[in-house]
PDB file of C-alpha atoms and ligand atoms in Angstrom:
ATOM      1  CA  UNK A 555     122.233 132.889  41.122  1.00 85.00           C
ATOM      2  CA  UNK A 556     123.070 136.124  42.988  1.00 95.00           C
ATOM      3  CA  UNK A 557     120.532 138.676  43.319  1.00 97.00           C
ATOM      4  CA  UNK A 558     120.635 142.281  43.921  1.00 98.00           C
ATOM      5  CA  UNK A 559     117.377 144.430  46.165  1.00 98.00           C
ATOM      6  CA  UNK A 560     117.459 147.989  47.641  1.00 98.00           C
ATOM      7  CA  UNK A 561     116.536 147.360  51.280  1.00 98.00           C
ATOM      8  CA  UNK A 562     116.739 151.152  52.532  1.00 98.00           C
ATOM      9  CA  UNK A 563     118.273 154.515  50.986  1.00 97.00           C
ATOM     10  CA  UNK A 564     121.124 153.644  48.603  1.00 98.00           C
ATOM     11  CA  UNK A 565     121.705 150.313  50.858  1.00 98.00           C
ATOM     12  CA  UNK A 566     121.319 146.998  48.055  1.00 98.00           C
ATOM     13  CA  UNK A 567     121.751 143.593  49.310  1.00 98.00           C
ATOM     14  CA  UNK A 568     123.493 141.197  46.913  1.00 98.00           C
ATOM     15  CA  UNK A 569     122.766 137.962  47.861  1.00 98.00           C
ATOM     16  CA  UNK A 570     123.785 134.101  46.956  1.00 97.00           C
ATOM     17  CA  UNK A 571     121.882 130.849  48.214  1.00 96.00           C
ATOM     18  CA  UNK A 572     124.419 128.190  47.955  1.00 95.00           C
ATOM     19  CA  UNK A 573     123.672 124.229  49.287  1.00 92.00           C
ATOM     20  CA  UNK A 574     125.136 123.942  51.958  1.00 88.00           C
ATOM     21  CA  UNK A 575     122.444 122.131  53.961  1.00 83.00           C
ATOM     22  CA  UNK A 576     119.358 122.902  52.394  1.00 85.00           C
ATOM     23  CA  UNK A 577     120.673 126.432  51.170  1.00 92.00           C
ATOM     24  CA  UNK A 578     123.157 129.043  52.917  1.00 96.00           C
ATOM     25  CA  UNK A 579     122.803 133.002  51.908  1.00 98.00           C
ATOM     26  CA  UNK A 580     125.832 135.187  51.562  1.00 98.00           C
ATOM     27  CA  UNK A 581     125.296 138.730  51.459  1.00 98.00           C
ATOM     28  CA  UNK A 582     127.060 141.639  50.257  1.00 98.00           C
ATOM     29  CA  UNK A 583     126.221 145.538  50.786  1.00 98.00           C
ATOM     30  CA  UNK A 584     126.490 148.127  48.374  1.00 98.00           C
ATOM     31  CA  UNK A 585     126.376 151.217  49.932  1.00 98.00           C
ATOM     32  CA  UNK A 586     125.443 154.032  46.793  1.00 98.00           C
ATOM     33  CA  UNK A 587     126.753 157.444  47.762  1.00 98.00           C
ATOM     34  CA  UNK A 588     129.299 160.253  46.851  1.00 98.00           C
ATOM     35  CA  UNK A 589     132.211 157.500  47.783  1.00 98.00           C
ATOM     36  CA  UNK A 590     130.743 154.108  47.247  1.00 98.00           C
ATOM     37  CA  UNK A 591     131.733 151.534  49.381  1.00 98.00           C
ATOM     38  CA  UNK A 592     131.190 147.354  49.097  1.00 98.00           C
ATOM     39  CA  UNK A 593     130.979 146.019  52.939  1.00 98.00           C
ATOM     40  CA  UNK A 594     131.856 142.265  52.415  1.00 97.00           C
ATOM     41  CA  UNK A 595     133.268 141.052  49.123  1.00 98.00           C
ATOM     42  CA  UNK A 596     132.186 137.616  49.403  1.00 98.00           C
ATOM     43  CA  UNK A 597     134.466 134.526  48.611  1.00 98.00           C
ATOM     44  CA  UNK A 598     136.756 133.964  45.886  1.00 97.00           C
ATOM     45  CA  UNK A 599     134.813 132.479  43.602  1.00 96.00           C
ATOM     46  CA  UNK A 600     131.331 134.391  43.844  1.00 97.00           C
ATOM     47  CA  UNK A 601     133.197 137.738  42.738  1.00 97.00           C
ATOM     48  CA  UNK A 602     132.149 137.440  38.998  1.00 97.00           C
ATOM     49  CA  UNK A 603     128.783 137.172  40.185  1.00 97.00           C
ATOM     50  CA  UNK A 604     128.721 140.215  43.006  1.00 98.00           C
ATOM     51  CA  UNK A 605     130.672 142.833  40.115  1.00 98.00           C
ATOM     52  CA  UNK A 606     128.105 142.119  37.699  1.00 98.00           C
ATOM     53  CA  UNK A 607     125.796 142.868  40.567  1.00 98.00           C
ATOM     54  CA  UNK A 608     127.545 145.646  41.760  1.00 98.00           C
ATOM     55  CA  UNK A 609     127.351 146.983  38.097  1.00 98.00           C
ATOM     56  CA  UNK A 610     123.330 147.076  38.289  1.00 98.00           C
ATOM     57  CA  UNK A 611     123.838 149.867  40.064  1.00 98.00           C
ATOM     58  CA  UNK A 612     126.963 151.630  39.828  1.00 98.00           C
ATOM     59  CA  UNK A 613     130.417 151.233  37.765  1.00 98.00           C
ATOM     60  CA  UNK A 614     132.539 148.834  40.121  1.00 98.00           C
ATOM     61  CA  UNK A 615     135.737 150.855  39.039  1.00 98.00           C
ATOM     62  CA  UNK A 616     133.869 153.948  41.075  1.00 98.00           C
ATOM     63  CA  UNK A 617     133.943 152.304  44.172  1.00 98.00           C
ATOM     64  CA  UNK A 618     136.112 154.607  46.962  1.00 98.00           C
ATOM     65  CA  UNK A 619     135.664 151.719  50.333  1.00 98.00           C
ATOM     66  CA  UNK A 620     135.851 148.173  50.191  1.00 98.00           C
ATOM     67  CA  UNK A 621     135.151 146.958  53.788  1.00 98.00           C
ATOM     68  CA  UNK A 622     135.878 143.833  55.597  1.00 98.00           C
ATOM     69  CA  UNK A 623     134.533 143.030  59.188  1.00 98.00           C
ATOM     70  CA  UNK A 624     137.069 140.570  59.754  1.00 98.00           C
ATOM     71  CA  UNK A 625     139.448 138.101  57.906  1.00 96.00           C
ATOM     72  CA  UNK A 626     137.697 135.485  56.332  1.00 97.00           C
ATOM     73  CA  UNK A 627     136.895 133.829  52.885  1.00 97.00           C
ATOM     74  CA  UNK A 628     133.174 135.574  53.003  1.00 98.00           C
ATOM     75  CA  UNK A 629     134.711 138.781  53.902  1.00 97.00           C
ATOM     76  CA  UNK A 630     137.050 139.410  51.463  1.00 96.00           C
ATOM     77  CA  UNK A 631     138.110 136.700  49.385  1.00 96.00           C
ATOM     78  CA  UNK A 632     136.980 138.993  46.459  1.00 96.00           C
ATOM     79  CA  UNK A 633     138.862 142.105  47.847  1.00 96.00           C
ATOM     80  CA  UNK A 634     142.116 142.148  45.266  1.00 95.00           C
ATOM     81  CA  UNK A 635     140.368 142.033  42.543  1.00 96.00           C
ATOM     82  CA  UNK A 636     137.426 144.797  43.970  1.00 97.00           C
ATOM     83  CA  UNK A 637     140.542 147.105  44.657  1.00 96.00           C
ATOM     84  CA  UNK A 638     142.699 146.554  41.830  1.00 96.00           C
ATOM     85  CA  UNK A 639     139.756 146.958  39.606  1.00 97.00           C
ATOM     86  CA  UNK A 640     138.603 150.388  41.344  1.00 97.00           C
ATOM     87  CA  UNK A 641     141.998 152.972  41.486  1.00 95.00           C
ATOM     88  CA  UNK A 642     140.612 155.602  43.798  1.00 96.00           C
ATOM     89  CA  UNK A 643     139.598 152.369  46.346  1.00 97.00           C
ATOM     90  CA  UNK A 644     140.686 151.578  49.870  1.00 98.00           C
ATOM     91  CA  UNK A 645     140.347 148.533  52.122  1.00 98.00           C
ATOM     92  CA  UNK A 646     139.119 149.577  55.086  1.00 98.00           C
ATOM     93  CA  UNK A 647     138.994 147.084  58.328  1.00 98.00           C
ATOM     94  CA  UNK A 648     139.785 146.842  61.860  1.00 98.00           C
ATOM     95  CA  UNK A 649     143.089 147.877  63.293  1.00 97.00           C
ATOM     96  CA  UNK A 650     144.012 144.144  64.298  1.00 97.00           C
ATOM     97  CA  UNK A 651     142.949 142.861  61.122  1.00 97.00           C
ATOM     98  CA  UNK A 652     145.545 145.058  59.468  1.00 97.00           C
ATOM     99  CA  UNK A 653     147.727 143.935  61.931  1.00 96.00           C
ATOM    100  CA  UNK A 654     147.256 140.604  62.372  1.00 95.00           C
ATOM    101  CA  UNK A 655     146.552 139.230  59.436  1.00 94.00           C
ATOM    102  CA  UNK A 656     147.100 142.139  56.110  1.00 94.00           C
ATOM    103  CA  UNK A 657     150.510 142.914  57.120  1.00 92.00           C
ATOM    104  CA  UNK A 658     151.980 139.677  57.303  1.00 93.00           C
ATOM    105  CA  UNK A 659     149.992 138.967  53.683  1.00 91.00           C
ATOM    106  CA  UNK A 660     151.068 139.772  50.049  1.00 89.00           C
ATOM    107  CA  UNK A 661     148.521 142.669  50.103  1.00 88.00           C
ATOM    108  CA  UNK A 662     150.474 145.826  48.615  1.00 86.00           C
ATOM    109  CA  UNK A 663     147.053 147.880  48.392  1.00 88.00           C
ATOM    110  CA  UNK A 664     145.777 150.885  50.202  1.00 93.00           C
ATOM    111  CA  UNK A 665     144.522 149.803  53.635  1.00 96.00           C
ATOM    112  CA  UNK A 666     142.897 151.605  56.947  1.00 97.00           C
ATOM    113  CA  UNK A 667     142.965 149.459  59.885  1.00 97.00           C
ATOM    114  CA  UNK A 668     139.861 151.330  62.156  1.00 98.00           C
ATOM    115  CA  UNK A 669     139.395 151.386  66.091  1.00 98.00           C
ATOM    116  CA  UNK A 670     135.908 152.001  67.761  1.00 98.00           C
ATOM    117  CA  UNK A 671     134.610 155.320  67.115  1.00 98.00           C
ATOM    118  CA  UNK A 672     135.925 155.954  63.922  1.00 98.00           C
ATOM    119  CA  UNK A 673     133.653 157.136  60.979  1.00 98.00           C
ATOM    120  CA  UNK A 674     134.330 156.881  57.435  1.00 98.00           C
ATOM    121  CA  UNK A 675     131.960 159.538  55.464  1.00 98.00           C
ATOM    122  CA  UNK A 676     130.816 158.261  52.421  1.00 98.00           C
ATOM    123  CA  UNK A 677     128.620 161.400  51.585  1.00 98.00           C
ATOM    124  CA  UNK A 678     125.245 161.033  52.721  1.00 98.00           C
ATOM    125  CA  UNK A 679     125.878 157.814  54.717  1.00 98.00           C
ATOM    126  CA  UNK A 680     128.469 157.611  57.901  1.00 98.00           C
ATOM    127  CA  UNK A 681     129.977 154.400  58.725  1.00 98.00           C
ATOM    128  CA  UNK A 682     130.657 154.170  62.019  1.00 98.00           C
ATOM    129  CA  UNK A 683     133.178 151.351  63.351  1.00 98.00           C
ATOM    130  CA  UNK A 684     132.312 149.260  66.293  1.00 98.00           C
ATOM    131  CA  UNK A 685     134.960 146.542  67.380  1.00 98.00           C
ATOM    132  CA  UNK A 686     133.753 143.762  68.641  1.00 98.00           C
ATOM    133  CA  UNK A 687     136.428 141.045  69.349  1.00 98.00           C
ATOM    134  CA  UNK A 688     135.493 137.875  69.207  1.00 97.00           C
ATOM    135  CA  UNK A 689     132.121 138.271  67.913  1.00 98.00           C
ATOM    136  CA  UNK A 690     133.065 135.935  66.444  1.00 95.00           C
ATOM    137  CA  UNK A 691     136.957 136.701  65.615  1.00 97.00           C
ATOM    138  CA  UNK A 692     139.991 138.200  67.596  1.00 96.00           C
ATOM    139  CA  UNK A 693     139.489 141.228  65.258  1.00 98.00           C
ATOM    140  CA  UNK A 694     135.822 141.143  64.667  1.00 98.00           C
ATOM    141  CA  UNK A 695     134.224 144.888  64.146  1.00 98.00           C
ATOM    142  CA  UNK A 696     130.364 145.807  63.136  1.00 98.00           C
ATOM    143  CA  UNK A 697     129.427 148.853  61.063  1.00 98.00           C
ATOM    144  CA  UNK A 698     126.838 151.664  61.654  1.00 98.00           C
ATOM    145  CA  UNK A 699     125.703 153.729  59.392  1.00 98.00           C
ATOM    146  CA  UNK A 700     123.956 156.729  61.467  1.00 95.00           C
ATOM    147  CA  UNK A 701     121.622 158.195  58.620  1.00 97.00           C
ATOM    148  CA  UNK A 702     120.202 154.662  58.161  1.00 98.00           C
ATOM    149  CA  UNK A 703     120.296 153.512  61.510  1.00 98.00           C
ATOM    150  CA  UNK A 704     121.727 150.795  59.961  1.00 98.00           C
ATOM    151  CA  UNK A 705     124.308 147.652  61.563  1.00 98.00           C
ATOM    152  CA  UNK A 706     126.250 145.385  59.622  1.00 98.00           C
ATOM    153  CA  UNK A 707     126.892 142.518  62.474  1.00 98.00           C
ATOM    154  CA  UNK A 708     128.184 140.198  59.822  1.00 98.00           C
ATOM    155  CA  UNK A 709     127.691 136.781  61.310  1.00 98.00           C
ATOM    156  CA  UNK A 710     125.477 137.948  64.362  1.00 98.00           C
ATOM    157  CA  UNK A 711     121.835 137.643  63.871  1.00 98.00           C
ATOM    158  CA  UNK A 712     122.404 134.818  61.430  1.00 98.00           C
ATOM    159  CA  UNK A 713     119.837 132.550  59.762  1.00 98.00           C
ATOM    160  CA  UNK A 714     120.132 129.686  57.560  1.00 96.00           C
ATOM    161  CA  UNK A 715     118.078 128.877  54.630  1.00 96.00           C
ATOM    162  CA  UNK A 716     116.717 130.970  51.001  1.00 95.00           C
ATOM    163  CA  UNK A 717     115.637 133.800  53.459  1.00 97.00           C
ATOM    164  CA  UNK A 718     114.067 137.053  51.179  1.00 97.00           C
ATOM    165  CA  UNK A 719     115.854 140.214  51.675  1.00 98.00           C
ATOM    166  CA  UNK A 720     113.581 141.640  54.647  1.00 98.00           C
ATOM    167  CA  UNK A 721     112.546 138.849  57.433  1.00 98.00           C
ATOM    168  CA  UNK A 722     110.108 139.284  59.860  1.00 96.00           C
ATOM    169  CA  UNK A 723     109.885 136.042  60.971  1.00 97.00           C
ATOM    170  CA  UNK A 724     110.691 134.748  64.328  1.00 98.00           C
ATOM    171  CA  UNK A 725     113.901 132.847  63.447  1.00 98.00           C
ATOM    172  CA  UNK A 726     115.383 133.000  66.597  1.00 98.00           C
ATOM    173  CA  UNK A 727     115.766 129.858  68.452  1.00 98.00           C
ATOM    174  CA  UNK A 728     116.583 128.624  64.891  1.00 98.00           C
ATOM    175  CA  UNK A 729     119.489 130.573  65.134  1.00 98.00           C
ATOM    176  CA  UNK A 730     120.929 129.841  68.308  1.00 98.00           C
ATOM    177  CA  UNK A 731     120.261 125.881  67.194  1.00 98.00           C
ATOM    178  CA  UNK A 732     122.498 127.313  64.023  1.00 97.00           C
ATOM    179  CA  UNK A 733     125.135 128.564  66.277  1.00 98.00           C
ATOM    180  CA  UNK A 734     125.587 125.618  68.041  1.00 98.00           C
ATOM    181  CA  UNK A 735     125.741 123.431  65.270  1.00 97.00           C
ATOM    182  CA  UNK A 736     128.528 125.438  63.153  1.00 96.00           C
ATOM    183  CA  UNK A 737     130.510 126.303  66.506  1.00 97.00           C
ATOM    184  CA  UNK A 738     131.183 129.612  65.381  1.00 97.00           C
ATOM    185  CA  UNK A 739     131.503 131.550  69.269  1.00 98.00           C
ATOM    186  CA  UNK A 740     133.667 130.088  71.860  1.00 97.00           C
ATOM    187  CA  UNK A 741     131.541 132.076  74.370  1.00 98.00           C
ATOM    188  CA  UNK A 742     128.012 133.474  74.926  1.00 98.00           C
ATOM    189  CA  UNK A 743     130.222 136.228  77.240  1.00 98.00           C
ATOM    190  CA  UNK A 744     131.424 138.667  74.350  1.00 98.00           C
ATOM    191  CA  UNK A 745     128.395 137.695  71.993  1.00 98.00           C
ATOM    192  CA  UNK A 746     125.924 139.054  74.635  1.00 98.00           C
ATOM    193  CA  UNK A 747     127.827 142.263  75.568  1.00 98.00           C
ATOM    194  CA  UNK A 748     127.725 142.942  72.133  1.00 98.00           C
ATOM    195  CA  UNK A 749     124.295 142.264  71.530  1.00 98.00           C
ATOM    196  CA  UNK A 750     123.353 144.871  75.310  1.00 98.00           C
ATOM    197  CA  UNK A 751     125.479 147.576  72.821  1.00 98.00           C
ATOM    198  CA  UNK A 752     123.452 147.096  69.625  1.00 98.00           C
ATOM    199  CA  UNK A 753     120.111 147.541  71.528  1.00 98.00           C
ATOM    200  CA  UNK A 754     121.523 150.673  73.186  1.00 98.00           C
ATOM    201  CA  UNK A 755     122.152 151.737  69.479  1.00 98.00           C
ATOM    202  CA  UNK A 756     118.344 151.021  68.688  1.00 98.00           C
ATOM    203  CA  UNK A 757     118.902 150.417  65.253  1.00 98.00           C
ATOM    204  CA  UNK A 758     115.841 150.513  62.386  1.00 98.00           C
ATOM    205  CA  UNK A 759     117.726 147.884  60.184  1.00 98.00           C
ATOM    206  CA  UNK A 760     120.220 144.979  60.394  1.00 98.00           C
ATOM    207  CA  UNK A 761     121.722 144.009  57.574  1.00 98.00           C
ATOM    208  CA  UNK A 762     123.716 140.435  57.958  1.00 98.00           C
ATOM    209  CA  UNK A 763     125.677 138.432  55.983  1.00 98.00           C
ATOM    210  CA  UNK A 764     123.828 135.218  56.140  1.00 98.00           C
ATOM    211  CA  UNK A 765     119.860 135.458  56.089  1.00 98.00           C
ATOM    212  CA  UNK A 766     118.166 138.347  55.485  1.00 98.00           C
ATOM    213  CA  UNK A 767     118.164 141.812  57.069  1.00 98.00           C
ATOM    214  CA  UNK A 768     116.121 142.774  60.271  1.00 98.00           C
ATOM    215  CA  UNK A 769     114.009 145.614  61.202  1.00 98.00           C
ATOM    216  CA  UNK A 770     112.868 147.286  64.512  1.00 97.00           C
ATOM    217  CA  UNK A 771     110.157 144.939  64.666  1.00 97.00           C
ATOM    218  CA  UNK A 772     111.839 141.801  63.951  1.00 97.00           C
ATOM    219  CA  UNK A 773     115.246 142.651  66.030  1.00 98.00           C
ATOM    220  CA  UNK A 774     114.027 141.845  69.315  1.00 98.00           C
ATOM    221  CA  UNK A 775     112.845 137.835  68.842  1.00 98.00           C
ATOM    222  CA  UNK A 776     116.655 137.400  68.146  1.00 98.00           C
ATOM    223  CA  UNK A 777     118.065 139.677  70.461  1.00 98.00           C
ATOM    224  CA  UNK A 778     115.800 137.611  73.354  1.00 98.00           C
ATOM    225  CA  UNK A 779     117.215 134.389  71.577  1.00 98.00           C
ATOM    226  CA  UNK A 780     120.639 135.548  72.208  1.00 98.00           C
ATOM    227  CA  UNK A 781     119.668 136.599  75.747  1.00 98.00           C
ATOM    228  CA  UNK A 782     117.903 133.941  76.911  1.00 98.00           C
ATOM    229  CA  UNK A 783     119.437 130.560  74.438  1.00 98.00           C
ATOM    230  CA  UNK A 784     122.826 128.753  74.626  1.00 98.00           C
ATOM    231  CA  UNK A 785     124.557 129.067  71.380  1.00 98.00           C
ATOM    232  CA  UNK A 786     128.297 128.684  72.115  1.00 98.00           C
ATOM    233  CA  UNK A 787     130.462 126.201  71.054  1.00 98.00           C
ATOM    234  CA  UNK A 788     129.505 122.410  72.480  1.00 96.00           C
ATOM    235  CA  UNK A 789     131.723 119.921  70.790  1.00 97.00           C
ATOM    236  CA  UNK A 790     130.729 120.513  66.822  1.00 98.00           C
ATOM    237  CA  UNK A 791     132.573 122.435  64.381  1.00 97.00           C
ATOM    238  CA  UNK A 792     130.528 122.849  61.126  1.00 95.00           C
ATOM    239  CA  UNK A 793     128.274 119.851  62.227  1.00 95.00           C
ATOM    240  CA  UNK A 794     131.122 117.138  63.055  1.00 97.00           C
ATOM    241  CA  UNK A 795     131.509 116.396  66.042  1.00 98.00           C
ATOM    242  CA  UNK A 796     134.847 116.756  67.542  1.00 96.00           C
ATOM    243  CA  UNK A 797     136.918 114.876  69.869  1.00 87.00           C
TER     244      UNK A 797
HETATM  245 FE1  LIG B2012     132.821 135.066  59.880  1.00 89.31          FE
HETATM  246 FE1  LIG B2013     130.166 135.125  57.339  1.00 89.31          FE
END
């Protein structure tokens, strides 16, 4: 079942539990403005279920910005058929995404590859582009949108579990334990410089891809987690311990 909430201004969450141990969210972010844009497309096989979302709110053929934060499956394994289904659409991603990865793909589409600083102006809402490498890929960026105050870390701030679409718990040890588990950073290094960046950026919302999003109040228990708890790789990928 994928679901579909407004969490702030024009800013919907579309969100999918699936069970993978005891329930795992994915989470989309429909941005509603002048030039819509869809930040994460999800995998493959959820798109049915995020374009009928999508089209709770808005015609999916309007949208202008489909956005990946890096190349993976829950990043854009929906992104052909987002773009080929919306004309006036661009992919938008980070520079080394495009060129690591896009241009050596069958993807014929229009594409942006974006370096820090950049802002794409969706109307009322500005996007701006933060790379991050390795946080956790080579090409890794974040989004923030400055009328908001809105991030989009992607996989930063994550927590397992059915989470609602605003959590205030305290989730994060939990997190870190997460971390560890999957194997997701090679290194607290990069993850923490990142983390110094986003509370210089004193966001009111963070809106992940797994879990739900954070507020001013509920930022800091995570950010102290992520300060103060190992979470880098130790010898498990994805739970399975490796040689
Ligand atoms: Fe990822
Ligand atoms: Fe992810």
């Amino acid at each position: 079942m994928t679901r579909i909430d407004e969490i702030v201004n024009g800013i919907y969450r579309i969100s999918t539990t699936l069970e993978i141990n005891g329930g795992f969210q994915f989470n989309q972010f429909l941005i509603d403005d002048e030039r819509p844009a869809l930040v994460h497309t999800g995998m493959h096989q959820m798109y049915e279920g995020v374009r009928d979302a999508v089209a709770q709110v808005l015609d999916p053929g309007k949208l202008e910005y489909v956005i990946l934060l890096h190349f993976e499956a829950d990043e854009n394994g929906g992104m052909d058929r987002f773009l080929e289904g919306a004309p006036d659409s661009t992919l938008a991603c980070s520079a080394l995404s495009n060129d690591l990865n896009l241009s050596g793909w069958n993807y014929t589409g229009r594409v942006e590859g974006r370096r820090d600083g950049e802002v794409i102006d969706l109307g009322r809402h500005k996007l701006r582009f933060l790379e991050t490498p390795h946080v956790h890929h080579w090409d890794s960026m974040m989004l923030f949108d400055e009328t908001t105050r809105s991030l989009f870390p992607s996989d930063l701030f994550i927590q397992g579990g059915d989470q609602p679409p605003v959590v205030t718990e305290n989730l994060g040890s939990e997190m870190c334990g997460l971390y560890r588990e999957v194997g997701i950073f090679a290194h607290e290094g990069p993850v923490r410089r990142v983390v110094d960046r986003v509370v210089a950026l004193d966001p009111d919302w963070v809106h992940g891809m797994h879990g739900g999003s954070l507020t001013r109040e509920s930022l800091p228990d995570f950010v102290r987690a992520l300060r103060e708890e190992p979470f880098a790789y130790e010898g498990k990928l994805l739970g399975r311990p490796v040689e």
